[in-house]
Structures are given as structure tokens and as C-alpha cells.
Short mmCIF file of C-alpha atoms and ligand atoms in Angstrom, two decimals:
data_model
loop_
_atom_site.label_atom_id
_atom_site.label_comp_id
_atom_site.label_asym_id
_atom_site.label_seq_id
_atom_site.Cartn_x
_atom_site.Cartn_y
_atom_site.Cartn_z
CA MET A 354 1.09 20.86 -19.59
CA PRO A 355 -1.51 18.26 -18.64
CA LEU A 356 -0.21 14.89 -17.46
CA LEU A 357 -1.77 11.75 -18.94
CA PHE A 358 -1.40 8.14 -17.72
CA VAL A 359 -1.58 5.67 -20.62
CA TYR A 360 -1.93 1.91 -20.11
CA GLY A 361 -2.88 0.45 -23.49
CA THR A 362 -2.51 1.17 -27.19
CA LEU A 363 -0.94 4.58 -26.48
CA LYS A 364 2.10 3.11 -24.69
CA ARG A 365 5.49 3.19 -26.39
CA ASP A 366 5.06 -0.30 -27.82
CA GLY A 367 1.37 0.22 -28.69
CA PRO A 368 -0.28 0.61 -32.11
CA ASN A 369 -1.64 4.10 -31.30
CA HIS A 370 1.59 5.44 -29.89
CA ALA A 371 2.17 7.70 -32.93
CA HIS A 372 -0.50 9.99 -31.44
CA LEU A 373 1.98 10.81 -28.65
CA ALA A 374 4.92 11.30 -31.02
CA LEU A 375 5.70 14.94 -30.20
CA GLN A 376 4.77 14.73 -26.51
CA LYS A 377 7.08 14.21 -23.55
CA LEU A 378 7.52 10.97 -21.63
CA ILE A 379 7.76 11.61 -17.90
CA GLY A 380 8.18 8.00 -16.82
CA ALA A 381 6.79 4.57 -16.03
CA ALA A 382 3.97 4.59 -13.50
CA ARG A 383 1.40 2.47 -11.72
CA THR A 384 -2.01 3.37 -10.36
CA ALA A 385 -3.04 2.98 -6.77
CA GLN A 386 -4.86 -0.24 -5.95
CA GLY A 387 -8.49 -0.42 -6.94
CA PHE A 388 -8.17 -0.43 -10.75
CA THR A 389 -7.82 -3.25 -13.29
CA LEU A 390 -7.84 -3.97 -17.02
CA TYR A 391 -10.22 -5.93 -19.23
CA SER A 392 -9.60 -6.85 -22.84
CA LEU A 393 -11.91 -5.33 -25.42
CA GLY A 394 -10.11 -7.24 -28.19
CA ASP A 395 -7.39 -5.07 -29.69
CA TYR A 396 -7.36 -2.65 -26.77
CA PRO A 397 -7.85 -2.64 -23.02
CA GLY A 398 -10.25 -0.81 -20.77
CA MET A 399 -9.41 0.28 -17.25
CA VAL A 400 -12.21 0.20 -14.70
CA PRO A 401 -12.49 0.62 -10.92
CA ALA A 402 -12.19 -2.71 -9.06
CA PRO A 403 -12.66 -2.36 -5.31
CA ASP A 404 -11.07 -5.75 -4.52
CA ASP A 405 -7.95 -5.12 -6.61
CA HIS A 406 -4.58 -4.75 -4.90
CA ASP A 407 -2.25 -4.52 -7.92
CA GLY A 408 -3.36 -1.40 -9.75
CA VAL A 409 -2.53 -0.90 -13.44
CA THR A 410 0.88 -0.27 -15.02
CA GLY A 411 1.57 2.33 -17.67
CA GLU A 412 3.39 5.53 -18.59
CA VAL A 413 2.92 9.19 -17.68
CA TRP A 414 3.21 11.68 -20.54
CA ALA A 415 3.07 15.47 -20.60
CA VAL A 416 0.75 16.31 -23.47
CA ASP A 417 -0.43 19.59 -24.97
CA GLU A 418 -4.10 20.54 -25.18
CA ALA A 419 -4.32 19.96 -28.92
CA CYS A 420 -3.01 16.43 -28.42
CA LEU A 421 -5.53 15.78 -25.63
CA GLN A 422 -8.37 16.82 -27.91
CA ARG A 423 -7.15 14.42 -30.60
CA LEU A 424 -6.84 11.65 -28.03
CA ASP A 425 -10.37 12.30 -26.73
CA HIS A 426 -11.58 11.83 -30.29
CA LEU A 427 -9.50 8.64 -30.73
CA GLU A 428 -10.79 7.16 -27.46
CA GLY A 429 -14.44 7.91 -28.20
CA VAL A 430 -15.03 10.31 -25.31
CA ALA A 431 -17.99 11.93 -27.08
CA GLU A 432 -19.51 8.46 -27.59
CA ASN A 433 -19.05 7.57 -23.90
CA LEU A 434 -16.66 4.74 -24.70
CA TYR A 435 -14.10 6.23 -22.30
CA ARG A 436 -14.14 9.22 -20.02
CA ARG A 437 -11.00 11.21 -19.24
CA GLY A 438 -10.52 11.96 -15.56
CA PRO A 439 -7.96 12.07 -12.73
CA VAL A 440 -6.46 8.79 -11.51
CA PRO A 441 -4.48 8.17 -8.30
CA LEU A 442 -0.95 6.95 -9.02
CA ARG A 443 1.73 5.50 -6.77
CA ASP A 444 5.07 7.05 -5.97
CA PRO A 445 6.66 9.15 -7.52
CA PHE A 446 3.43 10.54 -9.00
CA GLU A 447 1.34 10.18 -5.89
CA ALA A 448 0.69 13.87 -5.33
CA SER A 449 0.40 14.80 -9.01
CA THR A 450 -2.80 15.43 -10.88
CA VAL A 451 -2.70 12.92 -13.70
CA GLN A 452 -5.57 12.03 -15.99
CA THR A 453 -6.39 8.78 -17.73
CA TYR A 454 -9.08 7.17 -19.87
CA PHE A 455 -11.60 5.10 -17.89
CA TYR A 456 -13.64 2.56 -19.84
CA LEU A 457 -17.38 3.20 -19.48
CA ARG A 458 -19.14 0.23 -21.10
CA PRO A 459 -20.00 -3.09 -19.42
CA ILE A 460 -17.07 -5.49 -19.01
CA ALA A 461 -19.10 -8.46 -17.74
CA ALA A 462 -18.15 -11.01 -20.43
CA ARG A 463 -14.74 -9.56 -21.27
CA PRO A 464 -11.48 -11.36 -20.46
CA HIS A 465 -9.83 -10.03 -17.33
CA VAL A 466 -6.28 -8.86 -18.07
CA GLY A 467 -5.16 -7.61 -14.66
CA ALA A 468 -2.41 -5.04 -14.17
CA THR A 469 -0.55 -4.89 -17.49
CA TRP A 470 -1.62 -4.74 -21.13
CA ARG A 471 0.78 -6.53 -23.47
CA GLY A 472 -0.81 -5.91 -26.86
CA ASP A 473 -1.09 -9.05 -28.98
CA ALA A 474 -0.43 -11.32 -26.01
CA ASN A 475 -3.86 -10.42 -24.66
CA THR A 476 -5.95 -11.18 -27.76
N1 PCA B 553 -5.75 3.62 -25.23
C1 PCA B 553 -5.67 4.39 -24.03
C2 PCA B 553 -6.81 3.90 -23.23
C3 PCA B 553 -6.99 2.49 -23.67
C4 PCA B 553 -6.25 2.39 -24.94
O1 PCA B 553 -6.01 1.41 -25.57
C5 PCA B 553 -4.35 4.15 -23.35
O2 PCA B 553 -3.43 3.58 -23.96
O3 PCA B 553 -4.22 4.52 -22.17
#
């Protein structure tokens, strides 16, 4: 089953978590350095950040293909809001192929969140 790294509204305490209800949690995870979060209001966007050393925290889930298709719809993949692609994670997922949703729109004026999205605390 495909592995998906989630860092925002899909996390266990997030408002969109119901979309992962029947999927399998593999464990907490963190990306390699070089990625960071910005706030888009009620949800975060992860983007590459060459100067970053912290990475982004989240969870790895094993999801079925039907779920991935629903999530692509939820995350606006067809509208180029996010793109789903592989992301480098730290130990113990370092050698695994894990996908995530990268934010594609400009983040210039958005608040910088950093490594961890905490829902309402960010808005
Ligand atoms: N949902 C996806 C991407 C950003 C968001 O809020 C996630 O939780 O990983």
C-alpha cells in the first residue's frame, strides 16, 4: 500500500482526519531538512526551503489507492493547489518511498509556521 506523510489537517488531531479513518497509522515522522510550513489560514502548506534545518513533523500512514484518489480531490491536486510526490524522511523512514502533498501557490505574504502545524494555534 502507498505510504503517505501528512503534516496538517489530515493528522490525528486535524479536522480532515476522518478521511484517513480506515487507513493504517505507521508512525510519527519528520522530513529531512530543507522543508518548512506556511499558514494558509485553516491549513498549512509545505514547501521546499533550502536554508531550513528542522524539516517538518507529521505522521506516516499506509493508505489504499481509493483513499489517495479522494485525498487528491480534497487537496486540490487537479487545481494545482498541491502536488503529491515523494518526500525524504528521517530515520526510521529514511529509505522508504513516502509521498506527501507539496503546496504549489506563492507563500510570499503568508505567516511562516516552521516545523509543526498545531491547528487553531496557527490561525
Ligand atoms: N492537508 C494535508 C496537506 C496539508 C493539509 O492540511 C496534510 O495534512 O498533510
